[in-house]
Coordinates of C-alpha atoms and ligand atoms in Angstrom, one line a residue:
M1 CA 189.2 -64.9 33.2
L2 CA 188.4 -65.5 29.5
L3 CA 190.6 -63.8 27.1
E4 CA 189.9 -63.2 23.4
M5 CA 192.2 -61.4 21.0
K6 CA 190.1 -60.9 17.6
N7 CA 191.3 -60.0 14.1
I8 CA 194.8 -58.6 15.4
S9 CA 197.0 -57.3 12.6
K10 CA 200.4 -55.6 13.0
S11 CA 203.0 -54.5 10.5
F12 CA 206.4 -53.1 10.8
F13 CA 208.0 -50.9 8.1
G14 CA 205.1 -51.7 5.8
K15 CA 205.6 -55.5 6.2
N16 CA 202.7 -57.5 7.8
V17 CA 203.9 -59.6 10.6
L18 CA 200.5 -60.6 12.0
E19 CA 197.3 -60.9 9.9
N20 CA 193.9 -61.1 11.3
I21 CA 194.9 -63.3 14.2
D22 CA 192.3 -64.8 16.6
L23 CA 193.3 -66.1 19.9
T24 CA 191.1 -67.6 22.7
I25 CA 192.4 -68.5 26.2
K26 CA 190.1 -70.3 28.4
P27 CA 190.0 -69.7 32.2
N28 CA 192.4 -71.9 34.2
S29 CA 194.2 -73.4 31.4
I30 CA 197.8 -73.6 29.9
H31 CA 197.8 -72.6 26.1
A32 CA 201.0 -73.1 24.2
L33 CA 201.8 -70.5 21.3
L34 CA 203.9 -72.1 18.7
G35 CA 205.4 -71.3 15.3
E36 CA 208.6 -70.9 13.3
N37 CA 211.2 -68.1 14.1
G38 CA 209.8 -64.9 13.1
A39 CA 206.2 -66.2 12.9
G40 CA 205.1 -63.4 15.1
K41 CA 204.5 -65.1 18.5
T42 CA 206.5 -62.5 20.6
T43 CA 204.9 -59.6 18.7
L44 CA 201.4 -61.0 19.5
M45 CA 202.2 -61.3 23.2
N46 CA 203.9 -57.9 23.2
I47 CA 200.4 -56.6 21.9
L48 CA 198.6 -58.3 24.7
Y49 CA 201.0 -57.0 27.3
G50 CA 200.7 -53.5 26.0
L51 CA 204.3 -53.1 24.5
Y52 CA 203.0 -52.7 21.0
Q53 CA 199.6 -51.5 19.6
A54 CA 197.9 -53.5 17.1
D55 CA 197.0 -51.8 13.7
T56 CA 193.7 -53.4 13.7
G57 CA 191.7 -55.9 16.1
D58 CA 190.3 -56.0 19.6
I59 CA 190.9 -57.5 22.9
F60 CA 188.1 -58.8 25.1
I61 CA 188.4 -59.8 28.7
D62 CA 185.2 -61.7 30.2
G63 CA 183.6 -60.4 27.1
N64 CA 184.3 -56.8 27.7
K65 CA 186.4 -54.9 25.1
V66 CA 189.5 -53.6 26.7
S67 CA 192.2 -51.3 25.6
I68 CA 195.7 -52.2 26.7
D69 CA 198.2 -49.2 25.9
S70 CA 201.0 -50.2 28.3
P71 CA 202.3 -52.9 30.6
N72 CA 200.7 -50.9 33.4
D73 CA 197.3 -51.2 31.7
A74 CA 197.9 -55.0 31.2
L75 CA 198.6 -55.4 35.0
T76 CA 195.3 -53.6 35.8
Y77 CA 193.6 -56.4 33.7
R78 CA 195.8 -58.8 35.6
I79 CA 198.0 -59.7 32.7
G80 CA 201.7 -60.1 33.1
M81 CA 204.6 -61.3 31.0
V82 CA 208.0 -62.9 31.7
H83 CA 210.2 -62.0 28.8
Q84 CA 212.9 -64.2 27.2
H85 CA 215.4 -61.8 28.8
F86 CA 214.6 -61.2 32.3
Q87 CA 214.1 -57.6 33.5
L88 CA 215.9 -57.7 36.8
V89 CA 218.4 -55.4 38.4
D90 CA 221.5 -57.5 39.1
K91 CA 222.8 -55.5 42.1
F92 CA 219.4 -55.4 43.9
T93 CA 218.0 -58.0 46.1
V94 CA 215.1 -60.3 45.3
S95 CA 212.7 -58.4 47.4
K96 CA 213.8 -54.9 46.0
N97 CA 213.3 -56.3 42.5
I98 CA 209.8 -57.6 43.2
T99 CA 208.7 -54.3 44.5
L100 CA 210.4 -51.9 42.2
G101 CA 208.1 -49.5 40.8
L102 CA 205.2 -50.4 43.1
K103 CA 203.5 -47.6 45.0
N104 CA 201.2 -47.5 48.0
E105 CA 197.8 -45.8 48.1
K106 CA 199.4 -42.4 48.8
G107 CA 201.7 -42.8 45.8
Y108 CA 204.9 -43.3 47.6
P109 CA 207.3 -46.3 47.0
I110 CA 206.6 -49.3 49.2
L111 CA 209.4 -49.4 52.0
N112 CA 208.4 -51.7 54.7
R113 CA 210.8 -54.6 53.9
K114 CA 209.6 -56.9 56.6
N115 CA 205.9 -56.8 55.4
I116 CA 207.2 -57.2 51.7
D117 CA 209.4 -60.2 52.6
S118 CA 206.8 -61.9 54.5
K119 CA 204.4 -61.5 51.6
I120 CA 207.2 -62.9 49.2
S121 CA 207.7 -65.9 51.6
S122 CA 204.1 -66.8 51.6
L123 CA 203.8 -66.5 47.9
S124 CA 206.9 -68.6 47.4
K125 CA 205.4 -71.2 49.8
K126 CA 202.1 -71.2 48.2
Y127 CA 203.4 -72.0 44.6
G128 CA 206.5 -73.8 45.4
L129 CA 208.8 -71.1 44.1
L130 CA 211.6 -71.3 46.8
I131 CA 213.7 -68.2 47.0
D132 CA 215.5 -66.0 49.7
P133 CA 214.2 -62.4 49.4
K134 CA 217.5 -61.1 50.7
R135 CA 219.7 -62.6 48.2
L136 CA 221.2 -60.4 45.2
I137 CA 220.0 -61.3 41.7
K138 CA 223.5 -61.5 40.5
D139 CA 224.1 -64.6 42.7
L140 CA 221.1 -66.5 41.5
S141 CA 221.0 -69.2 38.9
V142 CA 218.9 -68.7 35.8
G143 CA 216.1 -70.9 37.2
E144 CA 216.1 -68.9 40.5
Q145 CA 216.0 -65.7 38.5
Q146 CA 213.0 -66.8 36.7
R147 CA 211.2 -67.7 40.0
V148 CA 211.7 -64.0 40.9
E149 CA 210.1 -62.8 37.8
I150 CA 207.1 -65.0 38.5
I151 CA 206.8 -63.9 42.0
K152 CA 207.0 -60.4 40.7
L153 CA 203.9 -61.0 38.8
L154 CA 202.1 -62.8 41.7
Y155 CA 202.9 -60.0 43.9
R156 CA 201.0 -57.8 41.5
D157 CA 198.1 -60.2 41.7
V158 CA 198.5 -61.3 38.1
E159 CA 195.9 -63.9 36.8
L160 CA 197.2 -64.6 33.2
L161 CA 200.9 -65.1 33.1
I162 CA 202.7 -65.0 29.6
F163 CA 206.0 -66.8 29.2
D164 CA 208.2 -66.2 26.1
E165 CA 210.3 -69.2 25.7
P166 CA 210.7 -69.9 29.5
T167 CA 212.6 -73.3 29.0
A168 CA 215.2 -72.1 26.5
V169 CA 217.5 -70.9 29.3
L170 CA 216.7 -73.9 31.8
T171 CA 218.6 -77.0 32.5
P172 CA 216.5 -80.3 32.3
E173 CA 216.1 -80.4 36.0
E174 CA 215.0 -76.7 36.1
V175 CA 212.4 -77.3 33.4
G176 CA 211.0 -80.1 35.7
L177 CA 210.6 -77.7 38.7
F178 CA 209.3 -74.9 36.3
F179 CA 206.6 -77.3 35.0
R180 CA 205.6 -78.2 38.5
V181 CA 205.1 -74.5 39.2
L182 CA 203.0 -74.0 36.1
K183 CA 200.7 -76.9 37.3
E184 CA 200.5 -75.4 40.7
L185 CA 199.5 -72.1 39.2
K186 CA 196.8 -73.5 37.1
K187 CA 195.5 -75.4 40.1
Q188 CA 195.3 -72.1 42.0
G189 CA 193.1 -70.6 39.3
H190 CA 195.7 -69.0 37.0
S191 CA 195.9 -69.1 33.2
I192 CA 199.1 -69.3 31.3
I193 CA 200.4 -68.7 27.8
I194 CA 203.8 -70.4 27.0
I195 CA 205.8 -69.8 23.9
T196 CA 208.2 -72.7 23.1
H197 CA 209.9 -74.5 20.3
K198 CA 210.1 -77.9 22.2
V199 CA 207.2 -79.8 20.7
Q200 CA 207.6 -82.6 23.3
E201 CA 207.1 -80.1 26.1
I202 CA 203.9 -79.0 24.9
F203 CA 202.3 -82.4 25.3
D204 CA 203.8 -82.5 29.0
I205 CA 202.1 -79.2 30.0
S206 CA 199.5 -77.7 27.8
D207 CA 195.7 -78.0 27.5
S208 CA 195.5 -76.3 24.1
I209 CA 197.7 -74.9 21.2
T210 CA 197.8 -72.1 18.7
V211 CA 200.2 -72.4 15.8
L212 CA 201.3 -69.2 13.9
R213 CA 203.2 -69.4 10.5
A214 CA 204.5 -66.2 8.9
G215 CA 202.0 -64.1 10.7
E216 CA 199.0 -66.2 10.0
K217 CA 197.1 -68.5 12.4
I218 CA 197.4 -72.1 11.1
V219 CA 195.5 -73.8 13.9
S220 CA 194.0 -73.6 17.4
C221 CA 193.0 -76.9 19.0
D222 CA 192.9 -79.0 22.2
I223 CA 196.0 -81.0 22.9
E224 CA 193.9 -84.3 22.7
D225 CA 193.2 -83.5 19.1
T226 CA 196.8 -83.5 17.7
N227 CA 200.0 -85.3 18.0
E228 CA 203.9 -84.3 17.9
D229 CA 204.3 -85.0 14.3
Q230 CA 201.2 -83.1 13.2
V231 CA 202.5 -80.1 15.3
S232 CA 205.7 -80.0 13.7
E233 CA 204.1 -80.0 10.4
Y234 CA 201.8 -77.2 11.3
M235 CA 204.8 -75.1 12.3
I236 CA 207.0 -75.6 9.3
G237 CA 204.5 -76.6 6.6
R238 CA 206.3 -79.9 5.9
K239 CA 207.3 -83.0 7.5
L240 CA 210.5 -83.3 9.5
V241 CA 212.9 -85.9 8.3
D242 CA 214.4 -87.9 11.2
S243 CA 217.9 -88.6 9.8
N244 CA 220.5 -90.5 11.6
F245 CA 223.5 -88.4 11.4
R246 CA 226.2 -90.4 13.0
E247 CA 226.2 -93.5 10.8
S248 CA 226.8 -91.6 7.7
S249 CA 229.8 -89.7 9.2
E250 CA 233.2 -90.5 7.9
K251 CA 236.2 -91.2 10.2
F252 CA 239.4 -89.2 10.2
N253 CA 242.3 -90.3 12.2
E254 CA 244.2 -87.0 12.6
K255 CA 244.1 -85.0 15.6
C256 CA 242.7 -81.5 15.3
L257 CA 242.6 -80.1 18.8
S258 CA 244.4 -81.3 22.0
I259 CA 243.9 -79.9 25.4
E260 CA 246.4 -81.0 27.9
S261 CA 246.1 -80.5 31.6
I262 CA 244.1 -77.3 31.4
S263 CA 243.1 -75.7 34.7
V264 CA 241.4 -72.3 35.1
K265 CA 240.9 -70.5 38.4
N266 CA 238.3 -67.8 39.0
K267 CA 238.1 -65.7 42.2
G268 CA 240.4 -68.4 43.8
I269 CA 238.1 -71.2 42.8
F270 CA 239.1 -73.9 40.0
T271 CA 236.4 -73.8 37.3
L272 CA 238.3 -76.2 35.3
K273 CA 240.3 -78.9 36.8
N274 CA 243.2 -80.5 35.0
V275 CA 241.3 -81.2 31.8
Y276 CA 242.4 -83.4 28.9
L277 CA 240.6 -83.6 25.6
D278 CA 241.4 -84.6 22.1
I279 CA 239.1 -84.0 19.0
N280 CA 240.0 -85.5 15.7
K281 CA 239.3 -83.9 12.2
G282 CA 235.8 -84.6 11.3
E283 CA 234.7 -85.6 14.8
V284 CA 231.7 -84.3 16.6
L285 CA 232.5 -84.4 20.3
G286 CA 229.6 -83.7 22.6
I287 CA 230.0 -82.4 26.0
A288 CA 227.1 -83.2 28.3
G289 CA 226.6 -81.6 31.8
V290 CA 224.4 -79.7 33.9
D291 CA 224.8 -75.9 33.3
S292 CA 227.8 -74.2 34.9
N293 CA 230.0 -77.2 35.5
G294 CA 233.0 -75.7 33.5
Q295 CA 231.5 -75.8 29.9
K296 CA 231.8 -71.9 29.5
E297 CA 235.4 -72.0 30.8
L298 CA 236.2 -74.8 28.4
A299 CA 234.8 -73.0 25.4
E300 CA 236.4 -69.7 26.3
V301 CA 239.8 -71.1 27.0
I302 CA 239.8 -72.8 23.6
A303 CA 238.4 -69.6 21.8
G304 CA 241.1 -67.5 23.5
I305 CA 238.7 -65.5 25.7
E306 CA 239.9 -67.0 29.0
K307 CA 243.5 -67.6 30.1
P308 CA 244.2 -70.9 31.7
D309 CA 246.4 -71.1 34.8
S310 CA 248.1 -74.0 33.5
G311 CA 248.3 -76.6 30.6
D312 CA 248.4 -76.3 26.8
I313 CA 246.1 -76.3 23.9
T314 CA 247.3 -77.4 20.3
L315 CA 245.7 -77.1 17.1
D316 CA 247.1 -79.3 14.3
N317 CA 249.9 -80.1 16.8
E318 CA 250.9 -76.4 17.3
S319 CA 250.3 -74.6 20.5
I320 CA 247.8 -71.8 20.3
L321 CA 248.0 -70.9 23.8
G322 CA 250.0 -67.5 23.0
L323 CA 247.5 -66.5 20.2
S324 CA 244.9 -63.8 20.6
I325 CA 241.3 -64.4 19.9
S326 CA 241.5 -63.1 16.4
N327 CA 244.6 -65.1 15.5
R328 CA 242.9 -68.2 16.6
Y329 CA 240.0 -67.2 14.6
L330 CA 242.3 -66.8 11.5
K331 CA 243.7 -70.3 12.2
G332 CA 240.3 -71.7 11.9
V333 CA 238.7 -71.7 15.4
R334 CA 235.1 -70.5 15.5
Y335 CA 232.9 -70.0 18.4
I336 CA 229.1 -69.9 18.7
P337 CA 228.5 -68.6 22.4
E338 CA 225.8 -69.8 24.6
D339 CA 224.3 -66.2 25.4
R340 CA 224.0 -64.4 22.1
H341 CA 223.0 -61.1 23.7
S342 CA 226.0 -60.6 25.9
D343 CA 228.6 -62.5 23.8
A344 CA 227.7 -62.6 20.1
I345 CA 225.9 -59.7 18.9
V346 CA 225.5 -56.0 19.3
S347 CA 221.7 -55.2 19.2
D348 CA 222.0 -51.6 18.1
M349 CA 224.2 -52.5 15.1
D350 CA 222.7 -53.6 11.8
L351 CA 223.1 -57.1 10.3
K352 CA 226.0 -56.4 8.3
D353 CA 228.1 -54.8 11.1
N354 CA 227.4 -57.7 13.3
I355 CA 228.9 -59.9 10.5
F356 CA 231.8 -57.6 10.4
L357 CA 232.4 -57.8 14.2
K358 CA 234.1 -61.1 13.6
K359 CA 235.4 -60.3 10.0
H360 CA 237.5 -57.1 10.6
F361 CA 240.7 -59.0 10.9
E362 CA 240.1 -60.7 7.4
S363 CA 241.6 -58.9 4.4
S364 CA 238.8 -60.0 2.1
Y365 CA 236.4 -57.6 3.8
K366 CA 238.6 -54.6 3.6
S367 CA 240.1 -52.4 0.8
K368 CA 243.1 -50.2 1.5
G369 CA 242.7 -50.7 5.2
F370 CA 239.1 -49.5 5.2
I371 CA 235.8 -51.5 5.4
N372 CA 234.7 -52.6 1.9
E373 CA 231.0 -51.7 2.3
K374 CA 230.0 -53.2 -1.0
I375 CA 231.6 -56.5 -0.2
L376 CA 230.4 -56.6 3.4
E377 CA 226.9 -56.0 2.0
S378 CA 226.8 -58.5 -0.5
K379 CA 228.4 -61.2 1.7
T380 CA 225.7 -60.4 4.4
N381 CA 223.0 -60.5 1.8
K382 CA 224.3 -63.9 0.6
L383 CA 224.2 -65.3 4.3
I384 CA 220.7 -64.0 4.7
E385 CA 219.6 -65.9 1.7
Q386 CA 221.5 -69.1 2.4
Y387 CA 220.4 -69.4 6.0
D388 CA 216.9 -68.1 5.5
I389 CA 217.3 -65.2 8.0
K390 CA 214.0 -63.5 8.0
S391 CA 214.8 -59.8 7.9
P392 CA 214.1 -56.6 5.9
G393 CA 217.8 -56.6 4.9
A394 CA 221.6 -56.2 5.7
S395 CA 221.2 -52.7 7.0
T396 CA 218.5 -53.6 9.6
L397 CA 219.3 -53.3 13.2
I398 CA 219.6 -56.9 14.6
R399 CA 217.4 -56.0 17.6
Y400 CA 214.4 -55.9 15.1
L401 CA 215.0 -59.6 14.2
S402 CA 213.2 -62.4 16.0
G403 CA 215.3 -64.2 18.6
G404 CA 215.8 -67.4 16.3
N405 CA 216.7 -65.3 13.4
Q406 CA 219.4 -63.5 15.5
Q407 CA 220.8 -66.8 16.3
K408 CA 220.9 -67.9 12.6
L409 CA 223.0 -64.9 11.9
V410 CA 225.5 -65.8 14.6
V411 CA 225.8 -69.4 13.3
A412 CA 226.0 -68.1 9.7
R413 CA 228.9 -65.7 10.6
E414 CA 230.8 -68.4 12.3
L415 CA 230.5 -71.0 9.6
E416 CA 231.5 -68.5 6.9
G417 CA 234.8 -69.0 5.4
E418 CA 237.6 -71.7 6.2
L419 CA 237.4 -73.3 9.6
K420 CA 239.0 -76.2 11.3
L421 CA 237.3 -76.3 14.7
L422 CA 233.8 -75.1 15.7
I423 CA 232.8 -74.6 19.4
A424 CA 229.1 -74.8 19.2
F425 CA 227.7 -73.9 22.8
Q426 CA 223.9 -74.5 22.7
P427 CA 223.8 -73.7 18.9
T428 CA 220.1 -74.3 18.5
R429 CA 218.9 -72.4 21.4
G430 CA 215.7 -70.5 20.5
L431 CA 215.4 -72.0 17.0
D432 CA 212.4 -73.5 15.7
V433 CA 212.2 -77.2 14.7
G434 CA 212.9 -76.6 11.0
A435 CA 215.9 -74.3 11.8
T436 CA 217.2 -76.8 14.3
E437 CA 217.2 -79.5 11.7
Y438 CA 219.1 -77.2 9.3
I439 CA 221.7 -76.4 11.8
H440 CA 222.0 -80.1 12.8
N441 CA 222.5 -80.9 9.2
L442 CA 225.1 -78.2 8.8
L443 CA 227.1 -79.5 11.8
C444 CA 227.0 -82.9 10.3
E445 CA 228.0 -81.6 6.9
I446 CA 231.1 -79.7 8.1
S447 CA 232.3 -82.5 10.1
K448 CA 232.2 -84.7 7.0
E449 CA 234.3 -82.1 5.6
G450 CA 237.1 -82.6 8.3
V451 CA 235.9 -79.9 10.7
A452 CA 236.2 -80.8 14.4
V453 CA 233.1 -79.9 16.3
L454 CA 232.8 -79.4 19.9
L455 CA 229.3 -79.5 20.7
I456 CA 228.2 -78.3 24.2
S457 CA 224.7 -78.7 25.2
T458 CA 222.5 -79.5 28.1
D459 CA 220.2 -81.3 25.8
L460 CA 221.1 -85.0 25.9
N461 CA 218.9 -85.7 23.0
E462 CA 220.8 -83.3 20.8
L463 CA 224.2 -84.7 21.9
I464 CA 223.1 -88.2 21.2
K465 CA 221.6 -87.4 17.8
L466 CA 224.9 -85.6 16.5
S467 CA 228.0 -86.7 18.5
D468 CA 230.5 -89.5 17.7
N469 CA 231.7 -89.4 21.2
I470 CA 230.4 -87.8 24.5
C471 CA 232.3 -86.5 27.4
V472 CA 230.5 -85.3 30.7
M473 CA 231.7 -82.3 32.7
Y474 CA 231.1 -82.1 36.3
D475 CA 232.4 -79.6 38.8
G476 CA 235.1 -78.4 36.4
N477 CA 236.2 -82.1 35.6
C478 CA 235.7 -83.6 32.3
S479 CA 235.3 -87.4 31.9
K480 CA 237.0 -89.7 29.4
K481 CA 235.3 -90.0 26.0
I482 CA 232.4 -92.3 26.0
E483 CA 231.6 -93.8 22.5
N484 CA 228.1 -92.9 21.2
D485 CA 226.9 -96.2 19.9
D486 CA 224.2 -98.6 20.6
R487 CA 225.7 -99.5 23.8
L488 CA 225.6 -95.9 25.2
D489 CA 224.1 -96.1 28.8
I490 CA 221.9 -93.0 29.0
N491 CA 221.3 -93.6 32.6
L492 CA 225.1 -93.5 33.4
I493 CA 225.4 -90.3 31.5
G494 CA 222.5 -88.9 33.7
K495 CA 224.3 -90.1 36.8
M496 CA 227.6 -88.7 35.8
M497 CA 226.1 -85.4 35.2
A498 CA 224.9 -85.4 38.9
G499 CA 228.4 -86.4 40.0
I500 CA 227.7 -90.2 40.7
D501 CA 230.0 -92.7 39.3
F502 CA 231.9 -89.9 37.7
F503 CA 235.5 -90.7 38.7
Ligands
ATP1 N1 210.2 -53.7 16.8 C1 210.3 -54.3 15.6 N2 210.6 -53.6 14.5 C2 210.6 -54.2 13.2 N3 210.4 -55.5 13.0 C3 210.0 -56.2 14.0 C4 209.9 -55.7 15.4 N4 209.5 -56.6 16.2 C5 209.4 -57.8 15.5 N5 209.7 -57.5 14.1 C6 209.6 -58.5 13.1 O1 208.4 -59.2 13.1 C7 208.5 -60.6 12.8 C8 208.0 -61.5 14.0 O2 208.9 -61.4 15.0 P1 208.6 -62.1 16.4 O3 209.7 -61.6 17.3 O4 207.3 -61.8 16.8 O5 208.8 -63.6 16.0 P2 208.6 -64.9 16.9 O6 207.6 -65.8 16.4 O7 208.7 -64.5 18.3 O8 210.0 -65.7 16.5 P3 211.2 -66.4 17.4 O9 210.7 -67.8 17.5 O10 212.5 -66.4 16.5 O11 211.4 -65.7 18.8 C9 210.0 -60.7 12.5 O12 210.1 -60.8 11.1 C10 210.7 -59.6 13.1 O13 211.9 -59.2 12.4
MG2 MG1 210.1 -64.5 19.9

């Protein structure tokens, strides 16, 4: 299948977000779609998938003009999309999710589970997408859920698969498996469009690229005709500065946070096991580890969301264990959660109310006990400007912002005001290279001012770039600090992440 999008334009609320975009996808190829946060990547793909209609422009498949008015139309043209936020029903089995909405020739739902499950099994074998059709979605890891989304499309005989930031939520191991699947799909005749911010990945996997910037197409070319630096430059319109953050950081010798013998039990299982941790003022402590080895529990126990079963946590030598989330916030503990949709924002609230979510206990945002709308609006506008959050304004619903711009608002909210400790859990997830650089600089700056930063990331490169010291988490245990200097043994960290040489 050869796909061509020609002259596609789209505006929202009178603002152009796509201007005369042309995109060609060759048969049997992997094409990467790149660009800054808010560049229009998701919008362009939503048009191809029939979720939005373009204001102008045409779509051609194998040279024939088609009209795609809904995802159902897209599926008839054998185009399918895996969104950034999976669309699966948690309480249903894999098999039921895959066939949800499908009907047989007579228009009835398909019910023969045995046939369905055997078709799923043969698809999963064919493409290396290992999954048990009988398991419930809620019991699957993110990587496994993604496999279900892919099989869902293959079950519907999709030829062109669109992935919106598929690797943002995957661990490095899962990324490797996912890329193997992409290569297999290509081998078996499928075409793929993949949106990603990770420039390095593009060179591992794609045949060609298109870069958008602020709704315009900057370039389309074969991967052989470009390089990593050039791609970054296409994306943000300037060169990235490769700064060394750690060398310039000042050393403070005062303790900020101390965690002593903290254990957390969930449904009878220890998810944190007797963890000890100290962070000095001005220190960036990186936490490495494969997803779900206790990182979330560690973050939440410090922020006050999770109660430990034993142990103590002190901030500036005072126990904060008995303090509520808001009182810890007022003491200067800030938290950027890993999953912004479930833990950081409310999609149907506007930008300023999303700011207020964490500010309602601060007197400066209120007057006579009520929200001071004027102050809230002006403070929100200031953050929008300072963090370059692309949005129509403080009263826009946050759901209308691109993913990366939503993340910037969360970061802006947590860094506003006086803080002592920042828990930054995958703080650059979904951010473009320019915004990532900006957040990295910010983390470095606040640490120089004496803020302690607990940086939790599955991206080892990010940890090595920013951290003074690194701890590894494995199966609820936290290792001793390892100094992040020239002698750092990356292989050892990798092994420890897998539980080898950990204790
Ligand atoms: N339904 C909508 N209503 C209003 N504005 C929208 C809507 N969808 C997208 N936009 C706007 O269109 C622009 C492009 O958004 P889009 O989500 O396509 O960006 P993106 O390139 O996918 O960015 P990111 O990398 O952050 O995901 C943004 O400014 C966004 O606010
Ligand atoms: Mg997007």
